[in-house]
């Protein structure tokens, strides 16, 4: 079942990409007590994710924070080393990368996709959400192959 507005995020392990190396975190603890703009991409370094999705959140980071967002988090079914390298290559210190290497988070929120036809296996769908103290305040899930409602610009219009 897909997570909905008003639902509490499931408690699963994610791995934060840091300059000191991977740091395991529990989602229940990580999202507690703050308002987070979370975006999910099918894969780091993939075309739309790198050309549009991540750059939009980098460009709009200060605007999001001015509207009450405490932290901006990107996630994908990738390992923390890839997520860290992607943030260094195209991201910003304003973005925190949480790797969902096993796809546990994507599966727990009911937002997986089958990328097997492209050699990607099971991945997370493209989506964004505002999470307030661990509860989904807004949820924007893209139709397959689209990039509209999960953008930083769309999220800003909702805040």
Coordinates of C-alpha atoms in Angstrom, one line a residue:
X1 CA 0.0 0.0 0.0
X2 CA 1.3 3.5 -0.9
X3 CA 1.9 5.9 1.9
X4 CA -0.5 8.8 2.0
X5 CA -0.7 12.4 3.4
X6 CA -1.2 12.1 7.2
X7 CA 0.7 8.8 7.5
X8 CA 3.8 8.3 9.7
X9 CA 6.9 7.3 7.8
X10 CA 7.8 3.7 8.3
X11 CA 10.9 3.0 10.5
X12 CA 13.6 1.6 8.3
X13 CA 17.4 1.8 8.1
X14 CA 18.9 4.3 5.6
X15 CA 22.5 5.3 5.2
X16 CA 23.6 8.9 5.3
X17 CA 26.4 9.8 3.0
X18 CA 28.9 11.9 4.9
X19 CA 32.5 13.1 4.3
X20 CA 33.6 10.7 7.0
X21 CA 31.9 7.7 5.3
X22 CA 28.5 6.0 5.6
X23 CA 26.4 6.6 8.7
X24 CA 23.4 4.3 9.4
X25 CA 20.3 6.1 10.5
X26 CA 16.8 5.0 11.4
X27 CA 14.1 6.9 9.5
X28 CA 11.9 7.4 12.7
X29 CA 14.8 9.1 14.5
X30 CA 16.1 11.0 11.5
X31 CA 12.8 12.7 10.6
X32 CA 11.8 13.3 14.2
X33 CA 11.3 17.0 15.2
X34 CA 12.0 18.6 11.9
X35 CA 10.3 19.6 8.7
X36 CA 12.0 17.9 5.7
X37 CA 11.7 18.3 2.0
X38 CA 12.4 14.8 0.7
X39 CA 12.9 13.9 -2.9
X40 CA 13.4 10.4 -4.4
X41 CA 14.9 9.6 -7.7
X42 CA 15.2 6.3 -9.6
X43 CA 19.0 6.6 -9.6
X44 CA 21.9 8.9 -9.0
X45 CA 23.7 10.1 -12.1
X46 CA 20.7 9.1 -14.3
X47 CA 19.7 11.7 -17.0
X48 CA 16.6 13.4 -15.6
X49 CA 17.7 13.0 -12.0
X50 CA 21.0 14.8 -12.7
X51 CA 19.9 17.3 -15.2
X52 CA 16.6 18.4 -13.5
X53 CA 15.7 16.9 -10.2
X54 CA 18.8 17.4 -8.0
X55 CA 19.7 20.8 -9.6
X56 CA 16.2 22.1 -8.8
X57 CA 16.6 21.4 -5.1
X58 CA 20.1 22.8 -5.1
X59 CA 18.8 26.0 -6.8
X60 CA 15.8 26.4 -4.6
X61 CA 17.4 25.3 -1.3
X62 CA 17.3 28.7 0.3
X63 CA 13.7 29.4 -0.9
X64 CA 12.6 26.1 0.6
X65 CA 14.3 26.9 3.9
X66 CA 12.7 30.4 3.9
X67 CA 9.3 28.6 3.7
X68 CA 9.9 26.5 6.9
X69 CA 11.9 23.6 5.6
X70 CA 14.6 22.6 8.1
X71 CA 16.5 20.1 5.8
X72 CA 16.4 18.9 2.2
X73 CA 17.0 15.2 1.7
X74 CA 17.6 13.2 -1.5
X75 CA 17.2 9.5 -1.6
X76 CA 17.5 6.7 -4.2
X77 CA 18.0 2.9 -4.3
X78 CA 21.8 3.4 -4.6
X79 CA 24.7 2.8 -2.2
X80 CA 25.9 5.7 0.1
X81 CA 29.2 6.0 -1.9
X82 CA 27.3 6.7 -5.1
X83 CA 24.9 9.1 -3.3
X84 CA 27.8 11.0 -1.8
X85 CA 29.7 11.2 -5.1
X86 CA 26.5 12.4 -6.8
X87 CA 26.1 15.1 -4.2
X88 CA 29.7 16.2 -4.6
X89 CA 29.5 16.2 -8.4
X90 CA 26.1 18.0 -8.9
X91 CA 24.7 18.7 -5.4
X92 CA 25.3 21.0 -2.5
X93 CA 26.0 21.1 1.2
X94 CA 22.4 22.1 1.5
X95 CA 21.3 18.6 0.4
X96 CA 21.6 15.5 2.6
X97 CA 21.8 12.2 0.8
X98 CA 20.2 9.2 2.4
X99 CA 21.0 6.0 0.5
X100 CA 18.3 3.3 0.3
X101 CA 20.7 0.6 -0.9
X102 CA 18.4 -2.3 -0.4
X103 CA 15.2 -0.5 -1.4
X104 CA 13.7 -1.0 2.1
X105 CA 12.4 2.6 2.3
X106 CA 11.0 2.7 -1.2
X107 CA 9.3 -0.6 -0.5
X108 CA 8.0 0.4 2.9
X109 CA 6.4 3.6 1.5
X110 CA 4.9 1.6 -1.4
X111 CA 6.7 3.6 -4.1
X112 CA 8.9 1.1 -6.0
X113 CA 9.2 0.7 -9.7
X114 CA 10.5 -2.1 -11.9
X115 CA 13.5 -0.9 -13.9
X116 CA 14.5 -4.4 -15.0
X117 CA 14.0 -3.6 -18.7
X118 CA 16.8 -1.1 -18.4
X119 CA 19.0 -3.3 -16.1
X120 CA 18.2 -1.3 -13.0
X121 CA 16.1 -3.9 -11.1
X122 CA 13.7 -2.6 -8.4
X123 CA 14.1 1.1 -7.7
X124 CA 12.2 3.9 -6.0
X125 CA 9.8 5.9 -8.0
X126 CA 10.3 9.6 -8.7
X127 CA 8.5 11.5 -5.9
X128 CA 8.8 14.2 -3.4
X129 CA 7.2 14.8 0.0
X130 CA 7.2 17.2 2.9
X131 CA 7.7 15.3 6.1
X132 CA 6.8 17.1 9.3
X133 CA 8.0 15.4 12.5
X134 CA 7.9 12.0 10.8
X135 CA 4.4 12.5 9.3
X136 CA 3.8 13.0 5.5
X137 CA 2.4 16.5 5.1
X138 CA 2.6 16.6 1.3
X139 CA 3.1 13.8 -1.3
X140 CA 3.9 14.2 -5.0
X141 CA 4.3 11.1 -7.0
X142 CA 5.2 11.3 -10.7
X143 CA 3.5 9.4 -13.5
X144 CA 6.0 7.0 -15.2
X145 CA 8.5 8.9 -17.4
X146 CA 7.4 12.3 -16.2
X147 CA 9.1 15.1 -14.2
X148 CA 6.6 17.7 -13.0
X149 CA 5.1 17.3 -9.5
X150 CA 8.2 16.1 -7.7
X151 CA 10.2 19.2 -8.5
X152 CA 11.5 21.8 -6.1
X153 CA 9.5 24.4 -7.9
X154 CA 6.2 22.5 -7.5
X155 CA 7.0 21.9 -3.8
X156 CA 7.7 25.7 -3.3
X157 CA 4.2 26.4 -4.8
X158 CA 2.7 24.1 -2.2
X159 CA 4.3 25.7 0.8

